[in-house]
Coordinates of C-alpha atoms in Angstrom, one line a residue:
M1 CA 25.8 2.9 -7.1
L2 CA 27.3 0.3 -4.7
N3 CA 27.6 -3.3 -5.8
T4 CA 26.3 -5.4 -2.9
I5 CA 25.1 -9.0 -2.4
R6 CA 23.7 -10.7 0.7
K7 CA 25.5 -13.9 1.7
G8 CA 23.7 -15.5 4.6
E9 CA 24.0 -13.2 7.6
W10 CA 26.7 -11.1 5.9
L11 CA 26.4 -8.3 3.3
E12 CA 29.2 -8.2 0.8
I13 CA 30.2 -4.8 -0.7
I14 CA 32.6 -4.4 -3.5
I15 CA 34.8 -1.5 -2.7
Q16 CA 34.2 1.3 -5.2
E17 CA 36.7 3.8 -6.6
K18 CA 35.4 6.7 -4.3
W19 CA 36.2 4.5 -1.3
D20 CA 39.7 3.7 -2.4
G21 CA 42.2 4.8 0.2
K22 CA 39.5 5.2 2.9
T23 CA 39.5 3.0 6.0
V24 CA 36.6 1.0 7.5
E25 CA 36.5 3.7 10.2
D26 CA 36.1 6.3 7.5
I27 CA 33.2 4.4 5.9
F28 CA 31.3 4.0 9.2
R29 CA 32.0 7.5 10.6
Q30 CA 32.1 9.7 7.5
E31 CA 30.2 7.9 4.7
W32 CA 27.4 6.4 6.8
E33 CA 27.7 8.8 9.8
A34 CA 26.9 5.8 12.1
P35 CA 26.7 6.6 15.8
K36 CA 29.8 6.0 17.9
K37 CA 28.2 3.3 20.0
L38 CA 27.0 1.3 17.0
T39 CA 30.4 1.7 15.3
H40 CA 32.1 0.4 18.5
I41 CA 29.9 -2.7 18.6
F42 CA 30.7 -3.5 15.0
R43 CA 34.4 -3.1 15.7
M44 CA 34.6 -4.9 19.0
D45 CA 32.4 -7.8 17.9
K46 CA 34.4 -8.3 14.7
K47 CA 31.4 -7.8 12.5
V48 CA 33.4 -6.5 9.6
R49 CA 35.7 -8.7 7.4
M50 CA 37.8 -8.2 4.3
D51 CA 37.8 -11.2 1.9
G52 CA 36.8 -13.5 4.8
Q53 CA 39.3 -12.3 7.3
A54 CA 39.0 -9.8 10.2
V55 CA 39.7 -6.3 8.9
N56 CA 42.0 -3.7 10.3
W57 CA 39.8 -0.6 10.7
T58 CA 42.7 1.8 10.1
V59 CA 44.2 0.3 7.0
P60 CA 43.3 2.0 3.7
L61 CA 40.9 0.0 1.5
T62 CA 41.6 -1.0 -2.1
A63 CA 39.0 -0.7 -4.9
G64 CA 37.7 -4.0 -6.0
K65 CA 38.2 -5.8 -2.7
R66 CA 35.2 -7.4 -0.9
L67 CA 34.1 -5.9 2.3
E68 CA 31.8 -8.0 4.4
I69 CA 29.5 -6.7 7.2
H70 CA 27.6 -8.9 9.6
L71 CA 24.1 -7.4 9.5
F72 CA 21.5 -10.2 9.5
E73 CA 22.0 -12.1 12.7
E74 CA 18.9 -13.2 14.7
E75 CA 17.7 -11.0 17.6
E76 CA 15.2 -11.4 20.3
F77 CA 12.0 -9.5 19.4
T78 CA 11.5 -6.4 21.5
I79 CA 8.1 -5.9 20.0
P80 CA 5.7 -8.9 20.3
P81 CA 4.6 -10.2 16.8
H82 CA 0.9 -9.9 16.2
Y83 CA -0.8 -10.6 12.9
Q84 CA -2.4 -7.9 10.8
E85 CA -2.4 -7.7 7.0
I86 CA 0.2 -5.3 5.7
N87 CA 0.4 -3.5 2.3
I88 CA 4.1 -3.6 1.1
L89 CA 5.2 -0.8 -1.3
Y90 CA 8.9 -1.7 -1.4
E91 CA 11.1 -4.3 0.4
D92 CA 14.7 -5.6 0.3
D93 CA 17.1 -7.0 2.9
H94 CA 17.6 -3.5 4.5
V95 CA 14.4 -1.5 4.2
L96 CA 10.6 -2.0 4.2
V97 CA 8.1 0.6 3.0
L98 CA 4.4 0.0 3.9
N99 CA 1.1 1.7 2.9
K100 CA -0.3 2.3 6.4
P101 CA -4.1 1.9 6.9
P102 CA -6.1 4.3 9.1
F103 CA -7.0 3.7 12.7
I104 CA -3.8 2.0 13.7
N105 CA -0.8 3.3 15.7
T106 CA 2.6 3.1 14.2
H107 CA 4.2 1.7 17.4
P108 CA 3.0 0.4 20.7
N109 CA 3.0 2.6 23.8
D110 CA 2.8 -0.5 26.0
N111 CA 4.5 -3.6 24.7
E112 CA 2.4 -5.9 26.9
H113 CA -1.1 -4.7 26.1
D114 CA -0.8 -2.5 23.0
I115 CA -0.1 -5.1 20.3
H116 CA -2.4 -4.0 17.5
T117 CA 0.1 -1.6 15.9
L118 CA 1.9 -1.5 12.6
L119 CA 5.2 -2.4 14.2
N120 CA 3.7 -5.5 15.8
A121 CA 2.3 -6.5 12.4
V122 CA 5.8 -6.0 10.8
A123 CA 7.3 -8.2 13.6
F124 CA 4.8 -10.9 12.7
Y125 CA 5.6 -10.6 9.0
M126 CA 9.4 -10.8 9.6
Q127 CA 8.9 -13.8 11.9
A128 CA 6.8 -15.6 9.3
K129 CA 9.6 -15.0 6.8
G130 CA 12.1 -16.5 9.2
E131 CA 13.8 -13.2 9.8
I132 CA 14.0 -13.0 13.6
R133 CA 15.2 -9.4 13.8
N134 CA 13.9 -6.1 15.2
T135 CA 12.5 -3.7 12.6
R136 CA 12.9 0.0 13.3
Q137 CA 10.5 2.7 12.2
V138 CA 12.4 5.6 10.6
H139 CA 9.5 8.1 11.0
R140 CA 5.9 7.8 12.1
L141 CA 2.4 8.6 11.0
D142 CA -0.5 9.7 13.2
R143 CA -3.0 6.9 14.1
D144 CA -5.6 8.2 11.5
T145 CA -3.1 9.2 8.8
T146 CA -2.6 6.8 5.9
G147 CA 0.2 6.2 3.4
A148 CA 3.9 5.5 2.9
I149 CA 5.9 4.8 6.0
L150 CA 9.6 3.6 6.1
F151 CA 11.1 0.9 8.3
A152 CA 14.7 -0.3 8.6
K153 CA 15.4 -4.0 9.0
H154 CA 18.6 -3.8 11.0
A155 CA 20.4 -1.3 13.2
L156 CA 22.9 0.0 10.7
A157 CA 20.2 0.8 8.1
G158 CA 18.2 2.4 10.8
A159 CA 21.1 4.6 11.9
I160 CA 21.9 5.7 8.3
L161 CA 18.2 6.5 7.5
D162 CA 17.8 8.4 10.8
R163 CA 20.7 10.6 9.8
M164 CA 19.2 11.1 6.3
L165 CA 15.9 12.1 7.9
E166 CA 17.6 14.5 10.2
K167 CA 19.4 16.1 7.2
R168 CA 16.2 16.3 5.2
E169 CA 17.4 13.8 2.6
I170 CA 14.2 11.7 2.8
K171 CA 11.3 13.5 1.1
R172 CA 7.7 12.9 2.1
T173 CA 4.9 14.3 0.0
Y174 CA 1.4 14.4 1.6
L175 CA -2.1 15.1 0.2
A176 CA -4.6 16.8 2.5
V177 CA -8.1 18.0 2.0
V178 CA -8.7 21.3 3.9
H179 CA -11.7 23.4 4.5
G180 CA -12.1 26.6 2.5
L181 CA -10.5 27.9 -0.7
L182 CA -6.9 29.1 -0.3
R183 CA -6.1 32.5 -1.7
Q184 CA -2.5 31.6 -2.2
K185 CA -2.1 28.6 -4.4
K186 CA 1.4 27.8 -3.4
G187 CA 3.4 28.8 -0.4
T188 CA 5.2 28.0 2.9
I189 CA 4.0 27.9 6.4
K190 CA 6.9 28.5 8.8
E191 CA 5.5 28.6 12.4
P192 CA 7.1 26.9 15.5
I193 CA 5.0 24.2 17.1
G194 CA 4.8 23.2 20.7
R195 CA 2.6 21.4 23.1
D196 CA -0.8 22.8 24.1
R197 CA -0.7 22.8 27.9
H198 CA -4.5 22.7 28.1
H199 CA -4.7 19.4 26.2
P200 CA -2.8 16.1 26.6
T201 CA -2.2 15.4 22.9
R202 CA -2.9 18.6 21.0
R203 CA -0.1 20.8 19.6
R204 CA -0.3 24.5 18.7
V205 CA 1.7 27.2 17.1
S206 CA 3.9 28.7 19.9
V207 CA 6.8 31.1 19.9
S208 CA 8.6 28.8 22.3
G209 CA 8.0 25.7 20.1
Q210 CA 10.2 23.9 17.7
T211 CA 10.9 25.2 14.2
A212 CA 8.4 23.7 11.7
V213 CA 8.3 24.3 8.0
T214 CA 5.5 23.1 5.7
H215 CA 5.5 23.8 1.9
Y216 CA 2.2 23.4 0.0
E217 CA 0.7 23.6 -3.4
V218 CA -3.0 23.5 -4.4
V219 CA -3.8 20.5 -6.5
K220 CA -7.6 20.8 -6.9
E221 CA -10.5 22.9 -5.6
D222 CA -14.0 21.8 -4.8
K223 CA -15.8 25.1 -4.9
T224 CA -19.2 23.6 -4.3
N225 CA -18.2 22.1 -1.0
K226 CA -15.6 24.7 -0.3
L227 CA -12.8 22.2 0.0
T228 CA -9.2 22.4 -1.3
Y229 CA -6.9 19.5 -2.1
V230 CA -3.4 20.4 -1.1
K231 CA 0.0 18.7 -1.8
C232 CA 2.4 19.3 1.1
W233 CA 6.0 18.4 1.8
L234 CA 7.9 19.0 5.0
E235 CA 11.3 20.3 6.0
T236 CA 10.6 19.2 9.6
G237 CA 8.7 16.4 11.2
R238 CA 6.9 17.8 14.1
T239 CA 3.9 16.0 15.7
H240 CA 0.7 16.9 13.9
Q241 CA 2.6 19.4 11.8
I242 CA 0.4 19.6 8.8
R243 CA -2.7 19.6 10.9
V244 CA -1.5 22.4 13.2
H245 CA -0.2 24.6 10.4
F246 CA -3.3 24.5 8.2
S247 CA -5.6 25.0 11.3
H248 CA -3.4 28.0 12.2
I249 CA -4.0 29.7 8.8
G250 CA -7.8 29.1 9.1
H251 CA -8.0 26.0 6.9
P252 CA -8.2 22.9 9.1
L253 CA -8.2 19.5 7.6
A254 CA -11.5 17.9 6.8
G255 CA -12.5 15.4 9.5
D256 CA -9.9 16.7 11.9
L257 CA -12.0 17.5 14.9
L258 CA -9.0 18.0 17.2
Y259 CA -8.0 21.1 15.2
G260 CA -11.3 22.5 14.1
G261 CA -12.2 20.4 11.1
K262 CA -15.8 19.5 10.4
P263 CA -16.9 15.8 10.7
I264 CA -17.4 15.2 7.0
A265 CA -15.0 12.3 7.2
D266 CA -14.3 9.6 9.8
R267 CA -10.7 10.8 10.2
Q268 CA -8.5 13.7 9.2
A269 CA -8.1 13.8 5.4
L270 CA -4.3 13.3 5.3
H271 CA -2.4 10.7 3.2
A272 CA 1.4 10.2 2.8
A273 CA 1.2 9.8 -0.9
K274 CA 4.9 9.7 -1.9
L275 CA 8.2 8.8 -0.3
E276 CA 11.6 9.4 -1.9
F277 CA 15.1 8.5 -0.6
L278 CA 18.5 7.1 -1.6
H279 CA 18.9 3.5 -0.5
P280 CA 21.4 3.4 2.4
F281 CA 23.6 0.8 0.8
S282 CA 23.1 0.6 -2.9
E283 CA 22.6 4.4 -3.2
E284 CA 19.8 3.7 -5.7
E285 CA 17.0 6.3 -5.8
I286 CA 13.8 4.7 -4.3
I287 CA 10.4 6.3 -5.0
C288 CA 7.3 4.8 -3.5
Y289 CA 3.7 5.9 -4.3
A290 CA 1.0 4.9 -1.9
A291 CA -2.5 4.3 -3.3
F292 CA -5.5 5.7 -1.4
I293 CA -6.8 3.2 1.1
D294 CA -10.1 4.6 2.2
D295 CA -13.2 3.3 0.5
P296 CA -14.8 5.5 -0.6
S297 CA -11.7 7.7 -1.0
F298 CA -11.5 11.3 0.3
F299 CA -9.2 12.1 -2.6
V300 CA -11.6 11.9 -5.6
G301 CA -10.0 12.5 -9.0
I302 CA -6.4 12.6 -7.7
D303 CA -3.7 10.4 -9.3
V304 CA -0.9 9.9 -6.7
Y305 CA 1.6 9.3 -9.6
T306 CA 1.3 12.9 -10.6
L307 CA 2.3 14.3 -7.2

């Protein structure tokens, strides 16, 4: 675990044994796998220091020394701040995890007119705290999907988390309610997903689509109403992935009218219940559980802490 402390606009990192002999270039490119463009900006703008002095990026580091990185400078907002109450599951100087409510988009499609999104609400929250910086979403949830969603508070954290997401090092566990009783209580749906050319937003299983893998396990059955509560976790993050996959196998999500679900709920019954990742700087394991938001809840008798 890294020993770090924020000092104003700078993050101080005590060089650990495993970094001894590595260069700053090695840290950015190998340890953090930061993009070339972002690494170049940190280098050219002298955003990295060693014990208060500009650092040579090619000189080997020594364990115990103090590496300083300029991460927390003010930026002009690219997303206009707009107030909406947010439910915080975890926060520090680098990341923010929220419990997203239903019926709100993750990000605006039009910055001028579309201001009632979660990212606008985060911008307002940051502004109210005096942190004038652009927060970056690491992944997204559909408008009607609720639950844990991860944001990065600065560009380097965003780059590291993007890479972790791409390498499947961020685990997202969802709970869904689907129509019918599944014969197989545990399994994997591996079907490529592409656009439906007959509909502007719908996706479908398509041989020419992108690889999509959904693992699932039955948590509970409601035999009276012929509904199944299913825990799902993803290897990929395709648009509408869980919704498309369960519709494809004949078990659409309850309330999901777009994919064949019945209107027994006012939205698709899908909740991002658990989010797990290693912190991009401290390397601490972060586990966030998102309580059910709907009142009354779709997910009767389910404890998110058991998922």
